[in-house]
Amino acid sequence: MTDNSFGTIFRITSFGESHGRIVGVVIDGVPPGLNIDKNFIQNELNKRRPGLSNLTSSRMEPDEFEILSGVFNNSTTGAPLSIIVRNEDVKSFHYEKIKDIIRPSHADYPAYVKYKGFADYRGSGRFSGRITVGYVIAGALAKMILKDYGIIPFAYTKSIGNVWDNQQYSCENMNKLIALRDSSPVNALNLVLSNEMINEIETVKKENDSIGGTIKCIINNVPPGIGSPIFGSLESNISKAMFSIPAIKGIEFGIGFKAASMRGSEHNDPWIIYQNKIITSKNDAGGIIGGLSTGMPIEFTVAVKPTASIGKVQKTINIKVMKGVDLKLEGRHDPCIVPRAVVIVEAMAAIVILDELLKSGKINTSNCKEVF
Amino acid sequence: MTDNSFGTIFRITSFGESHGRIVGVVIDGVPPGLNIDKNFIQNELNKRRPGLSNLTSSRMEPDEFEILSGVFNNSTTGAPLSIIVRNEDVKSFHYEKIKDIIRPSHADYPAYVKYKGFADYRGSGRFSGRITVGYVIAGALAKMILKDYGIIPFAYTKSIGNVWDNQQYSCENMNKLIALRDSSPVNALNLVLSNEMINEIETVKKENDSIGGTIKCIINNVPPGIGSPIFGSLESNISKAMFSIPAIKGIEFGIGFKAASMRGSEHNDPWIIYQNKIITSKNDAGGIIGGLSTGMPIEFTVAVKPTASIGKVQKTINIKVMKGVDLKLEGRHDPCIVPRAVVIVEAMAAIVILDELLKSGKINTSNCKEVF
Amino acid sequence: MTDNSFGTIFRITSFGESHGRIVGVVIDGVPPGLNIDKNFIQNELNKRRPGLSNLTSSRMEPDEFEILSGVFNNSTTGAPLSIIVRNEDVKSFHYEKIKDIIRPSHADYPAYVKYKGFADYRGSGRFSGRITVGYVIAGALAKMILKDYGIIPFAYTKSIGNVWDNQQYSCENMNKLIALRDSSPVNALNLVLSNEMINEIETVKKENDSIGGTIKCIINNVPPGIGSPIFGSLESNISKAMFSIPAIKGIEFGIGFKAASMRGSEHNDPWIIYQNKIITSKNDAGGIIGGLSTGMPIEFTVAVKPTASIGKVQKTINIKVMKGVDLKLEGRHDPCIVPRAVVIVEAMAAIVILDELLKSGKINTSNCKEVF
Amino acid sequence: MTDNSFGTIFRITSFGESHGRIVGVVIDGVPPGLNIDKNFIQNELNKRRPGLSNLTSSRMEPDEFEILSGVFNNSTTGAPLSIIVRNEDVKSFHYEKIKDIIRPSHADYPAYVKYKGFADYRGSGRFSGRITVGYVIAGALAKMILKDYGIIPFAYTKSIGNVWDNQQYSCENMNKLIALRDSSPVNALNLVLSNEMINEIETVKKENDSIGGTIKCIINNVPPGIGSPIFGSLESNISKAMFSIPAIKGIEFGIGFKAASMRGSEHNDPWIIYQNKIITSKNDAGGIIGGLSTGMPIEFTVAVKPTASIGKVQKTINIKVMKGVDLKLEGRHDPCIVPRAVVIVEAMAAIVILDELLKSGKINTSNCKEVF
């Protein structure tokens, strides 16, 4: 039951509920002397905030964070940071009405069994995507440190429904990619496809339905030799992090599932010397071999299931009376969670990569400003 | 660097190298009083043994295990089991010759960086698939305990190259599935497709090449409410375990990546009451929602990349002289690792599920024979 | 640097600083369905509150706790509890003046080295006894659960300065012991000695000095077989917990250091059958043998050093100018921390024992009301 | 039940039983490139070997270690080392005869409860001091690394029975202390007291009895700022390690329990500048304040209870028939375990200090030869 912490040296502990007083996070292992860029953190939080467009839930949350500990004179001290965000726009009456109804594709039933009926069901409680507010805050801190090493975890919407952006983007110019993405309301990189994705979302919204998608993440400048073989493989730790994000149902590294149909002669990435550096001439491995970073960009794609909450009538059961019912969900829901999940994927990626760098001794825990 | 242990209550520690004296495992957290079925363990080990057919590496390893501790009067004592398998058929001269050559799709280069040139490179050392001998042994122990609860982790070859078995199998009759699979040299369930898969492997073998594939795993009878939200999600822990198996590059739960193109109304699994039990009428979620088991079979599929070692000439570099070279690998390699990996996937699945049951208090750690 | 968490299943994470906004704790692993007795928690907190008598620091802290998460309808949900206490009566100017002075017996110098000058030095920051507010809160929760199993961790002041209470108290009537202790301003059990202890404290206070003491802890009704051999010994986990309390410098179990001068024939506790139960006729072992509970009361004593902060002039150095200085500390300090530490010792003992019971499967994590 | 591992970055896993095939250890987190000095390891093992004099058990164990993994070309590789020692001189018939008798001061009864009668009782199984063979091996590795940083954990016999060596030794000349100690059969530092201690042991041996003692440990050259406040305090981690050694019943740091009777003005160690270094003019704190190393020698003392196994007749019970019996233990026992435990205390101290240095980033995990 004690699984609300993640990471080894840079270690976060999540707490809070969707409709409770707060959501929050304790971040342990932050090196002392890091200047806190509050605007950056707020900006990251804004990227997952609801209520900002008609493509997202209408829940209005300012998502202003409060640092309760660990910062002194605007600098980290080496002590654990505890940071909370208050839940402001809580309307729990929708949930009160349906508290005996098992919502399809929600954790209601297994949570009922696990927590013997004591779980806070309002707004899905601990199972809500709102919990990821804490991930984004911790990820923002991790990004601040990684930035000094030139490492930028970057994610974008690769597909929504059947609209796929299959282009392979180079991360040579990360700032350009970021600008492109930030100009798209759905965090896509291609303007035409972005509009198609918006259409897709508007269509399902009109039909009281929802839609899934995929998010691709690229992390540049990770030095070779980070990670471990066996249980501490980069894939192991990244995947564990990604599946901590609600609604993620699949992950693949590099060319991923396509590798299963390939021959070795086709899939193997040839090593070459380029400008005196050892690199591979292509990157089907997604920057990871044997659990270790190769020095090439780390690339992975996650599958996001369609939002479980839909306005369409669904058949399900009332657990109290053990009878079938028709359920028409009210409340405020995202027709597609993918665009808001992009920053969450980045955040968890940043947390893993920073932790791995710290474990590898590449970042001196006593001084986050040292170079490797 | 300390990442050779896995699990919380049922916790394994891996050690050994491909061409060292042994490969082995310490298994901590085994409840006392478990009768050790040595034939069962050996039988599991035989499933991943090389040298048994012309589809696998010709390395001849008897893979006989020795229990060094933790068993008394043929029963577990509650003390940690340490179990080793000796490496018998070691031919390291192939590796001696190429120790400065970076083999494509192997961890040679990042391992060189990480371990500063001190890693045991013979037979890929810690990065070898041979390390999974310990997984299979620990998995066999986990399976022995799970069996008492009716839980059977079952995996089979879903695809090799372009030969796909897309049938959805019911796990009502697990014994029948097991018999079907065990009669196939490639661990497939469909006789016709099994032969096609064999052809595929034989073809690439003749061409000094290799091929990838996918493995599907189904675990029946897992009670609802196992696992955790957030960082301890079943998907998190299963995926971490799977990516600890060399060559795995992707994982999806239930319908997986297909969910990304689906609508909520299509993807959501309706809850129904069937024979007084709460189940879903389909299982696109793969038996996991919100990180918790739903009570439906847990289903996931992993992508296995083609064997990195191929006999074809490859372009790569010599790291000592920093020059390009043509590499033609000798040594003994599997043209396709998928069939031998099936039992490894099962083993790691068993380890995760047992650990989650122990964490959930469903199996009393003081007495593995108690029922839930 | 990531060492702000403690415990395995019942796991607490500490955060906050002495003169920051708050001190707090996240408590993970609390079983669902536990009714929160807020009065009990507040009462526990009051036992360590300063400002209540002239024997303690004059800092006035109401120490009212706020539950931010994990409780719904006044019951635990299985989600992590986060609980904070605000710091109200903060007077940091004393610390501002002396921030370059290394206070003797305080962590100023090593903290300066470790945190490169970034630590929050006000009121000793993370090194303050105020951090133990979170221990007491978590301990109160642990006690609530243990109470249902008849387990009561009980501590009292055994000595202050040279006033020693060497009586061996039976824990047959725990309520009587508690009443006795609670009637003593210094948490002693013997009225005469209590007055002597008070005199001792008043004497050192007048002399601008401080004094140490010892605290004995007795835990009744712990069933036999709890704990582990080797690294998980009860002594290992209890001692780790106790040395997490600032100012503790020694611990001994049972007869402790006296055992070092004893013969085996004298020290060994004879096993006898008494009222059909297996017990020992004396308890020099302090209820623990081989790291496991014997079923006898667990007994240990900790040594508390004299409060580091004293009003007397002390010789020390100014680290900025690297010169010797005379230091006369102002601020508000306890002449003797022992009485206020009694409830902290109990709290950490409760946390360890509950965690060990949970690990041993004696308390079902899914239902804290089940009996063993 | 999963408590057979210790440490964070330098992490050891213990396995094996007293009368099983082997005792052993897995050591994870050893940096690559460490040359293995096999003579040094063997020499360390010899220090705890039984059978070497009439002061110790007559069990004859060559205690030759075998490295099963993790070493290549006589150098560590970064992979986990697994090292075993075979049990050669096993005479289990003594234990067979008394397997239903609960030996006083042994873990027989609580182990029976915990392991439901399945534990390996021969030679006390997992509860035997023989388990510490693995500690000594891992400690020897830790010492090899620490030596490069000038850090030497040094322990000696401070008392046996009522013979106490209360001299405060300076660790300026560690080699001289080591030579002194190694010339004493009981690992004492004072020749006269050494002979008195030998007399004490011979006396109790003749009387079929046993005797306890204390061991003091001094660790020099630990830089300031190592360790953590709160749960990761040096005292917490050292005490946890020490209580993992069977028979340890107390620990005190620096002046320890004496601090409880002292005033602050007397106990506080004044900071001074000496040869441009910040030190304290005395070291009552034992080199640790606030959980952090001060830069002064770390000093602690542990209490060792008298050997539980004695030849004298003892009253106890037979658990099978639940009746009182007279027990006269045969088998081979140490009249005093203190001298053999000295090297074990050193080993566990070395393991903790190395782990803390690694956690503090003072030793680069990627290269154990880097200086701080």
Short mmCIF file of C-alpha atoms in Angstrom, two decimals, chain A residues 156 158 164 166-168 214 216-218 235 250-270 280 282-289 296-302, chain B residues 105 164 212-214 243 247-252 257 302-306:
data_model
loop_
_atom_site.label_atom_id
_atom_site.label_comp_id
_atom_site.label_asym_id
_atom_site.label_seq_id
_atom_site.Cartn_x
_atom_site.Cartn_y
_atom_site.Cartn_z
CA TYR A 156 4.53 16.23 -28.24
CA LYS A 158 2.04 12.21 -32.04
CA TRP A 164 -0.99 10.45 -36.89
CA ASN A 166 4.70 9.95 -38.27
CA GLN A 167 7.47 12.36 -39.11
CA GLN A 168 10.80 11.72 -37.42
CA THR A 214 -0.12 8.85 -28.47
CA LYS A 216 6.22 10.87 -28.22
CA CYS A 217 9.05 11.96 -25.96
CA ILE A 218 12.60 12.81 -27.01
CA GLU A 235 13.50 1.29 -20.10
CA GLY A 250 1.49 1.10 -23.73
CA ILE A 251 5.06 2.21 -24.25
CA GLU A 252 7.65 1.50 -26.90
CA PHE A 253 11.26 2.62 -27.17
CA GLY A 254 12.76 3.72 -30.45
CA ILE A 255 11.10 1.90 -33.29
CA GLY A 256 9.37 -0.24 -30.68
CA PHE A 257 6.78 -2.74 -31.76
CA LYS A 258 7.97 -2.43 -35.33
CA ALA A 259 11.22 -4.08 -34.23
CA ALA A 260 9.26 -7.27 -33.71
CA SER A 261 8.81 -7.64 -37.45
CA MET A 262 12.33 -6.63 -38.37
CA ARG A 263 15.48 -8.52 -39.10
CA GLY A 264 18.63 -7.90 -37.10
CA SER A 265 20.47 -6.65 -40.19
CA GLU A 266 17.76 -4.07 -40.60
CA HIS A 267 17.20 -3.13 -36.96
CA ASN A 268 20.77 -2.94 -35.66
CA ASP A 269 21.98 0.66 -35.55
CA PRO A 270 25.49 0.89 -37.05
CA THR A 280 24.89 5.46 -34.41
CA LYS A 282 20.24 5.74 -37.10
CA ASN A 283 18.43 5.34 -33.80
CA ASP A 284 15.95 2.47 -33.93
CA ALA A 285 17.08 1.58 -30.41
CA GLY A 286 15.66 4.85 -29.11
CA GLY A 287 18.94 5.75 -27.45
CA ILE A 288 18.97 2.76 -25.11
CA ILE A 289 20.79 -0.56 -25.47
CA MET A 296 21.81 9.15 -28.95
CA PRO A 297 18.51 10.88 -28.13
CA ILE A 298 16.28 8.79 -25.90
CA GLU A 299 12.99 8.29 -27.72
CA PHE A 300 9.82 6.61 -26.64
CA THR A 301 6.13 6.72 -27.41
CA VAL A 302 3.25 6.10 -25.03
CA SER B 105 22.75 -3.25 -31.01
CA TRP B 164 1.08 -13.03 -36.40
CA GLY B 212 12.13 -10.37 -33.78
CA GLY B 213 8.66 -11.16 -32.51
CA THR B 214 6.07 -10.59 -29.82
CA PHE B 243 12.15 -4.33 -19.54
CA ALA B 247 15.76 -7.37 -26.07
CA ILE B 248 12.31 -6.23 -24.92
CA LYS B 249 11.54 -2.86 -26.57
CA GLY B 250 7.81 -2.36 -26.02
CA ILE B 251 4.87 -3.38 -23.86
CA GLU B 252 1.15 -2.84 -24.12
CA PHE B 257 -1.65 0.90 -28.64
CA VAL B 302 5.82 -7.40 -25.29
CA ALA B 303 7.89 -6.65 -28.38
CA VAL B 304 11.17 -8.53 -28.75
CA LYS B 305 13.77 -7.04 -31.04
CA PRO B 306 15.68 -9.27 -33.45
#
